[in-house]
Amino acid sequence: MRTILGLAAALGVAGGGSAHTAEMREVAFVANAEAGTVSLVDVALRAVVRTIDINPDKLRAERPGTPNYAQDTDVSPDGRTLFVSRGYLGDVAAFDVASGRPLWRTPLKTIRADHMTITPDGASLVVSALTDNLAYRLDARTGAITGKVVTGVYPHDNQVSRDGRRIYNSSIGDMNVPLARRDAVEPSERSGFAYQLTVADTRTLEVKDRIRFEKGIRPWRFSPDERRLYAQLSNEHGVVAYDLKARRITHRLDLPVKPGVTTADWDFEAPHHGLAITPDGRTLCIAGRASDYAALVRAPGLSLIATVPVGDAPGWSEVAENGRTCLVANTRSDDLSVISIAERKETARLKLGDGPKHITVARVPVEALATAP
């Protein structure tokens, strides 16, 4: 860990004192699920420059699987506020990036607060309440709940359209129900289909569409024109391309499986978990959790470019440096792989906290990084 003075010098803050307030740095916020912390990685420096304790009260909860107190992260457009859905604590909390100070906390009264996203204007957060078949909308400034959407069964990932008008929530189905019976559920006032992409109006929260899928939808991303999406599906070692207008899978790519891999090598029916897309829409970076690699895949046609060995159990991926770099969080080896997309290789590996998973890449003011918490 760099000292504050050394970091300040590296960031261009003279003497660690006067900050250039207009200067921004690209920072990867990595949620350490088991530790209940978030590591701040300066992407250009390839260094962890801050760790924020997002469970300062050391609250604990018993849930299936490994502990998860930092499920997902988002950052305000000005880079000054960190938002965390705190997994097994069933809530969402906000923190000041510069000081690490808690700003607000909102209980969702659910067993698990799952994946989350922030609207493009930074006004609202959308977070899944996994076991309640709901996605809540929160005021990002105060944490107040401002509405909810009935989703498919076990809502998971959330995305918002680029214009901010539509919320997209994907579901994975009730994992307590045997696979053969899981998709028999019919929509009701309490939930949609087991495997569903729910489309809702961001302002009114009216459900505009329910798109049924063949399996649970794991991490996914839009193409740049938002006409298709790329997704990982439950119990599959690969990726699909889905045409939203035609409502069908147009391409499917099965990816390599390391010899000897069994279901013990992944959790919650997700042997692949983590999918990022470059800004030009031409390359996907996919976390192959069961086989310990990141797959670089050409889009939209889905053909394999390369598999890049990383740490143990990569569970999330994100692109940085305008699509030149892919960052992969390795959950069991507690580190972050930095991958050059052009060179198709890992160029650095950084030690993080216990159980790193979700990654958010954001622009952060220099002084927020150079100020001692």
Coordinates of C-alpha atoms in Angstrom, one line a residue:
M1 CA 0.0 0.0 0.0
R2 CA 1.4 3.4 -1.0
T3 CA 1.7 6.0 1.7
I4 CA -0.6 9.0 1.4
L5 CA 2.3 11.4 0.6
G6 CA 3.7 9.0 -2.0
L7 CA 0.3 8.5 -3.5
A8 CA -0.3 12.3 -3.6
A9 CA 3.0 12.8 -5.5
A10 CA 2.1 10.0 -7.9
L11 CA -1.2 11.6 -8.5
G12 CA 0.3 15.1 -9.1
V13 CA -0.9 16.7 -5.8
A14 CA 2.0 18.9 -4.7
G15 CA 3.3 17.9 -1.2
G16 CA 0.2 15.9 -0.6
G17 CA -1.6 19.2 0.2
S18 CA -3.2 21.4 -2.5
A19 CA -5.3 19.2 -4.8
H20 CA -6.1 19.9 -8.4
T21 CA -9.8 19.5 -8.0
A22 CA -10.5 19.2 -11.8
E23 CA -8.2 16.3 -12.3
M24 CA -9.8 12.8 -12.3
R25 CA -8.4 9.3 -12.0
E26 CA -9.8 6.1 -13.3
V27 CA -10.4 3.8 -10.3
A28 CA -11.7 0.3 -10.1
F29 CA -13.8 -0.3 -7.0
V30 CA -13.6 -4.0 -6.1
A31 CA -16.1 -5.4 -3.6
N32 CA -14.4 -7.9 -1.2
A33 CA -17.5 -9.9 -0.3
E34 CA -16.2 -11.9 2.6
A35 CA -14.1 -9.1 4.1
G36 CA -16.9 -6.5 3.8
T37 CA -14.5 -4.0 2.3
V38 CA -14.1 -2.3 -1.1
S39 CA -10.6 -1.9 -2.6
L40 CA -9.9 1.2 -4.7
V41 CA -7.4 0.4 -7.5
D42 CA -5.8 3.2 -9.5
V43 CA -5.9 1.6 -12.9
A44 CA -3.1 3.6 -14.4
L45 CA -0.8 3.1 -11.4
R46 CA -1.8 -0.6 -11.1
A47 CA -2.0 -0.1 -7.3
V48 CA -4.5 -0.4 -4.5
V49 CA -4.7 3.2 -3.1
R50 CA -7.4 2.9 -0.6
T51 CA -9.6 0.3 1.2
I52 CA -13.0 1.4 2.5
D53 CA -14.6 -0.7 5.3
I54 CA -18.3 -0.9 4.2
N55 CA -19.3 -2.9 7.3
P56 CA -17.8 -0.9 10.1
D57 CA -20.3 -2.2 12.7
K58 CA -19.1 -5.8 11.9
L59 CA -22.6 -7.1 11.5
R60 CA -23.0 -10.7 10.6
A61 CA -25.7 -12.9 9.1
E62 CA -25.9 -16.7 8.4
R63 CA -26.7 -17.5 4.8
P64 CA -26.0 -20.3 2.3
G65 CA -22.5 -20.2 0.7
T66 CA -19.6 -18.1 1.6
P67 CA -20.2 -14.9 3.5
N68 CA -21.1 -11.9 1.3
Y69 CA -21.2 -8.5 2.8
A70 CA -20.3 -6.5 -0.3
Q71 CA -22.3 -7.9 -3.2
D72 CA -22.3 -5.0 -5.7
T73 CA -21.0 -1.4 -6.0
D74 CA -21.8 1.8 -7.9
V75 CA -20.3 5.2 -7.9
S76 CA -21.9 8.6 -8.3
P77 CA -21.2 10.5 -11.5
D78 CA -18.9 13.0 -9.7
G79 CA -16.9 10.1 -8.2
R80 CA -17.4 11.2 -4.6
T81 CA -19.9 8.7 -3.3
L82 CA -19.7 4.9 -3.2
F83 CA -22.9 2.8 -3.0
V84 CA -22.8 -0.8 -1.9
S85 CA -25.5 -3.5 -1.8
R86 CA -24.4 -5.4 1.3
G87 CA -25.5 -8.9 0.3
Y88 CA -26.3 -10.9 3.4
L89 CA -27.1 -7.8 5.4
G90 CA -30.0 -7.2 3.0
D91 CA -29.4 -3.5 2.7
V92 CA -27.8 -0.7 0.6
A93 CA -25.4 1.8 2.1
A94 CA -23.6 4.9 0.8
F95 CA -20.1 6.1 1.8
D96 CA -18.0 9.2 1.2
V97 CA -15.1 8.1 -1.1
A98 CA -12.6 10.6 0.4
S99 CA -13.1 9.8 4.0
G100 CA -14.8 6.3 4.0
R101 CA -17.5 7.8 6.2
P102 CA -21.0 6.2 6.1
L103 CA -23.6 8.5 4.6
W104 CA -26.8 6.5 4.8
R105 CA -28.1 2.9 5.1
T106 CA -31.4 1.5 3.8
P107 CA -32.7 -1.9 4.9
L108 CA -34.6 -3.7 2.1
K109 CA -36.1 -6.3 4.6
T110 CA -34.8 -9.1 2.4
I111 CA -32.6 -12.1 2.9
R112 CA -30.2 -10.9 0.2
A113 CA -29.6 -7.5 -1.4
D114 CA -28.2 -8.5 -4.8
H115 CA -26.9 -6.8 -7.9
M116 CA -27.4 -3.0 -8.3
T117 CA -27.0 -0.2 -10.9
I118 CA -27.2 3.5 -10.9
T119 CA -29.2 5.6 -13.4
P120 CA -27.1 7.7 -15.9
D121 CA -28.1 10.9 -14.2
G122 CA -26.9 9.6 -10.8
A123 CA -30.3 10.2 -9.2
S124 CA -31.5 6.7 -8.5
L125 CA -30.2 3.2 -7.7
V126 CA -31.9 0.0 -8.7
V127 CA -31.2 -3.0 -6.6
S128 CA -32.5 -6.6 -6.6
A129 CA -34.1 -8.1 -3.5
L130 CA -33.2 -11.7 -4.5
T131 CA -35.7 -13.8 -2.6
D132 CA -38.6 -11.3 -2.8
N133 CA -38.9 -11.1 -6.6
L134 CA -38.6 -7.3 -6.4
A135 CA -36.2 -4.6 -7.7
Y136 CA -36.2 -1.5 -5.5
R137 CA -35.6 2.0 -6.7
L138 CA -33.7 4.2 -4.2
D139 CA -33.0 7.9 -4.1
A140 CA -29.2 8.0 -4.4
R141 CA -28.9 11.2 -2.4
T142 CA -30.9 10.1 0.7
G143 CA -31.3 6.3 0.3
A144 CA -35.1 6.6 0.5
I145 CA -37.0 3.9 -1.3
T146 CA -39.0 5.5 -4.0
G147 CA -40.7 2.5 -5.6
K148 CA -40.4 -1.1 -6.6
V149 CA -40.8 -3.4 -9.6
V150 CA -42.2 -7.0 -9.6
T151 CA -39.5 -9.1 -11.4
G152 CA -39.0 -12.6 -12.4
V153 CA -38.2 -15.2 -9.8
Y154 CA -34.9 -14.5 -7.9
P155 CA -33.9 -11.2 -9.6
H156 CA -30.2 -10.9 -10.2
D157 CA -28.5 -8.4 -12.5
N158 CA -29.8 -4.9 -13.3
Q159 CA -29.0 -2.5 -16.2
V160 CA -30.5 0.8 -17.3
S161 CA -30.8 2.0 -20.9
R162 CA -28.3 4.6 -22.0
D163 CA -31.1 7.2 -22.2
G164 CA -32.1 6.4 -18.7
R165 CA -35.7 5.6 -19.6
R166 CA -35.8 1.9 -19.0
I167 CA -34.8 -0.5 -16.3
Y168 CA -33.8 -4.1 -17.3
N169 CA -33.8 -6.7 -14.6
S170 CA -32.8 -10.4 -15.2
S171 CA -33.8 -13.3 -13.0
I172 CA -32.2 -16.7 -12.3
G173 CA -35.1 -18.8 -10.8
D174 CA -35.5 -20.2 -7.4
M175 CA -32.5 -22.4 -6.8
N176 CA -34.2 -24.2 -4.0
V177 CA -36.6 -25.8 -6.5
P178 CA -35.3 -28.7 -8.7
L179 CA -34.3 -27.7 -12.2
A180 CA -37.0 -29.9 -13.8
R181 CA -39.8 -28.0 -12.0
R182 CA -38.3 -24.5 -11.7
D183 CA -39.6 -23.1 -15.0
A184 CA -43.2 -24.2 -14.4
V185 CA -44.1 -21.0 -12.6
E186 CA -46.6 -18.7 -14.3
P187 CA -46.6 -14.9 -13.8
S188 CA -48.6 -13.5 -11.0
E189 CA -48.9 -10.3 -8.9
R190 CA -45.9 -11.6 -6.9
S191 CA -43.5 -12.6 -9.7
G192 CA -43.0 -13.1 -13.4
F193 CA -41.5 -16.2 -15.0
A194 CA -38.6 -18.0 -13.4
Y195 CA -36.1 -16.9 -16.1
Q196 CA -37.1 -13.5 -17.2
L197 CA -35.8 -10.2 -18.5
T198 CA -38.2 -7.6 -17.0
V199 CA -38.4 -4.2 -18.7
A200 CA -39.8 -1.3 -16.7
D201 CA -40.2 2.5 -17.1
T202 CA -37.6 4.1 -14.9
R203 CA -39.9 7.0 -13.9
T204 CA -43.2 5.3 -13.4
L205 CA -41.8 1.7 -12.7
E206 CA -44.6 0.3 -14.9
V207 CA -43.6 -3.1 -16.3
K208 CA -43.5 -2.7 -20.1
D209 CA -42.3 -6.1 -21.1
R210 CA -41.6 -9.6 -19.8
I211 CA -39.1 -11.5 -22.0
R212 CA -38.9 -15.2 -21.1
F213 CA -35.5 -17.0 -21.3
E214 CA -34.5 -20.7 -21.4
K215 CA -32.3 -20.5 -18.4
G216 CA -31.3 -18.2 -15.5
I217 CA -29.6 -15.0 -16.8
R218 CA -26.3 -14.4 -15.2
P219 CA -24.1 -11.3 -15.9
W220 CA -25.0 -9.6 -19.2
R221 CA -24.3 -6.5 -21.2
F222 CA -26.0 -4.6 -24.0
S223 CA -24.4 -4.1 -27.4
P224 CA -23.6 -0.4 -28.0
D225 CA -26.8 0.1 -30.0
E226 CA -28.8 -1.8 -27.3
R227 CA -30.4 -4.0 -30.0
R228 CA -28.9 -7.1 -28.6
L229 CA -27.4 -8.4 -25.3
Y230 CA -24.7 -10.8 -24.5
A231 CA -25.3 -13.1 -21.5
Q232 CA -23.9 -15.9 -19.4
L233 CA -26.6 -18.5 -18.5
S234 CA -27.0 -20.7 -15.5
N235 CA -25.0 -24.0 -15.7
E236 CA -23.4 -23.1 -19.0
H237 CA -19.7 -22.7 -19.8
G238 CA -20.1 -20.0 -22.4
V239 CA -22.0 -17.0 -23.7
V240 CA -25.0 -16.2 -25.9
A241 CA -26.0 -13.3 -28.0
Y242 CA -29.7 -12.4 -27.8
D243 CA -31.7 -10.3 -30.3
L244 CA -34.1 -8.2 -28.3
K245 CA -36.4 -7.4 -31.3
A246 CA -36.5 -11.0 -32.6
R247 CA -36.6 -12.4 -29.1
R248 CA -34.3 -15.2 -29.8
I249 CA -30.7 -16.3 -29.2
T250 CA -28.8 -15.7 -32.5
H251 CA -25.4 -17.0 -31.5
R252 CA -24.0 -19.3 -28.8
L253 CA -20.4 -20.0 -28.0
D254 CA -19.3 -22.9 -25.8
L255 CA -16.0 -22.1 -24.1
P256 CA -13.3 -24.5 -22.9
V257 CA -13.7 -26.4 -19.6
K258 CA -10.5 -27.3 -17.7
P259 CA -10.0 -31.0 -17.3
G260 CA -11.3 -32.3 -14.0
V261 CA -13.7 -29.5 -13.4
T262 CA -16.9 -30.5 -11.4
T263 CA -19.8 -28.5 -9.9
A264 CA -17.7 -28.1 -6.7
D265 CA -15.6 -25.6 -8.7
W266 CA -18.3 -23.0 -8.8
D267 CA -21.2 -21.6 -6.7
F268 CA -24.9 -21.1 -7.3
E269 CA -25.1 -22.7 -10.7
A270 CA -22.7 -20.2 -12.3
P271 CA -19.6 -21.8 -13.8
H272 CA -19.1 -18.6 -15.8
H273 CA -19.8 -15.3 -13.9
G274 CA -18.5 -12.0 -15.2
L275 CA -19.0 -10.4 -18.6
A276 CA -17.7 -7.0 -19.9
I277 CA -17.8 -5.4 -23.3
T278 CA -15.4 -2.9 -24.8
P279 CA -16.9 0.5 -25.8
D280 CA -16.7 -0.3 -29.5
G281 CA -18.7 -3.5 -28.9
R282 CA -16.2 -5.7 -30.6
T283 CA -14.7 -7.6 -27.7
L284 CA -16.2 -9.4 -24.7
C285 CA -14.1 -10.2 -21.6
I286 CA -15.6 -13.2 -19.8
A287 CA -14.8 -14.6 -16.4
G288 CA -14.6 -18.4 -16.6
R289 CA -15.0 -19.1 -12.9
A290 CA -14.8 -22.9 -13.0
S291 CA -11.8 -23.0 -15.3
D292 CA -9.7 -20.1 -13.9
Y293 CA -9.4 -18.0 -17.1
A294 CA -10.7 -14.9 -18.8
A295 CA -12.0 -15.5 -22.3
L296 CA -11.6 -12.8 -24.9
V297 CA -14.4 -13.2 -27.4
R298 CA -15.2 -11.4 -30.7
A299 CA -18.6 -9.8 -31.0
P300 CA -21.2 -9.8 -32.4
G301 CA -20.6 -13.2 -34.0
L302 CA -19.1 -14.8 -30.9
S303 CA -15.8 -16.5 -31.7
L304 CA -13.0 -17.2 -29.3
I305 CA -9.9 -14.9 -29.5
A306 CA -8.0 -16.4 -26.5
T307 CA -8.3 -17.7 -23.0
V308 CA -6.0 -16.0 -20.5
P309 CA -5.1 -17.8 -17.3
V310 CA -5.9 -15.8 -14.2
G311 CA -6.2 -16.5 -10.4
D312 CA -8.5 -18.9 -8.6
A313 CA -12.3 -18.6 -9.4
P314 CA -12.6 -15.4 -11.4
G315 CA -16.1 -14.1 -10.5
W316 CA -16.4 -10.7 -12.3
S317 CA -14.9 -8.7 -15.1
E318 CA -14.9 -5.1 -16.2
V319 CA -13.1 -3.1 -18.9
A320 CA -11.0 0.0 -18.3
E321 CA -8.6 2.3 -20.2
N322 CA -11.2 2.9 -23.0
G323 CA -11.4 -0.8 -23.7
R324 CA -7.7 -1.6 -23.7
T325 CA -7.7 -3.4 -20.4
C326 CA -9.9 -6.0 -18.8
L327 CA -9.9 -6.4 -15.0
V328 CA -10.9 -9.7 -13.5
A329 CA -11.6 -10.3 -9.8
N330 CA -10.4 -13.7 -8.6
T331 CA -12.6 -14.7 -5.7
R332 CA -10.7 -17.6 -4.1
S333 CA -7.1 -16.3 -4.6
D334 CA -8.1 -12.8 -3.4
D335 CA -6.6 -10.8 -6.2
L336 CA -7.2 -8.8 -9.3
S337 CA -5.9 -9.8 -12.8
V338 CA -5.0 -7.0 -15.1
I339 CA -5.3 -8.2 -18.7
S340 CA -4.0 -6.4 -21.9
I341 CA -6.7 -7.1 -24.5
A342 CA -4.4 -6.4 -27.4
E343 CA -1.6 -8.6 -26.0
R344 CA -4.0 -11.2 -24.9
K345 CA -2.2 -11.8 -21.6
E346 CA -2.2 -10.9 -17.9
T347 CA 0.2 -8.0 -17.3
A348 CA -0.3 -7.6 -13.5
R349 CA -1.9 -9.2 -10.5
L350 CA -2.8 -7.2 -7.4
K351 CA -3.6 -8.5 -3.9
L352 CA -7.0 -7.5 -2.6
G353 CA -9.2 -8.3 0.4
D354 CA -11.1 -11.6 1.2
G355 CA -13.4 -12.8 -1.6
P356 CA -13.3 -10.1 -4.3
K357 CA -16.2 -10.1 -6.7
H358 CA -18.0 -7.2 -8.3
I359 CA -16.0 -4.4 -10.0
T360 CA -17.1 -0.8 -10.8
V361 CA -14.8 1.4 -12.9
A362 CA -15.3 5.1 -12.3
R363 CA -13.6 8.5 -12.6
V364 CA -12.7 9.9 -9.1
P365 CA -11.3 13.4 -8.2
V366 CA -7.6 13.3 -7.3
E367 CA -8.1 14.9 -3.9
A368 CA -10.6 12.2 -2.9
L369 CA -7.8 9.7 -3.3
A370 CA -5.0 11.7 -1.8
T371 CA -6.9 12.6 1.4
A372 CA -6.2 10.3 4.3
P373 CA -9.4 8.5 5.6

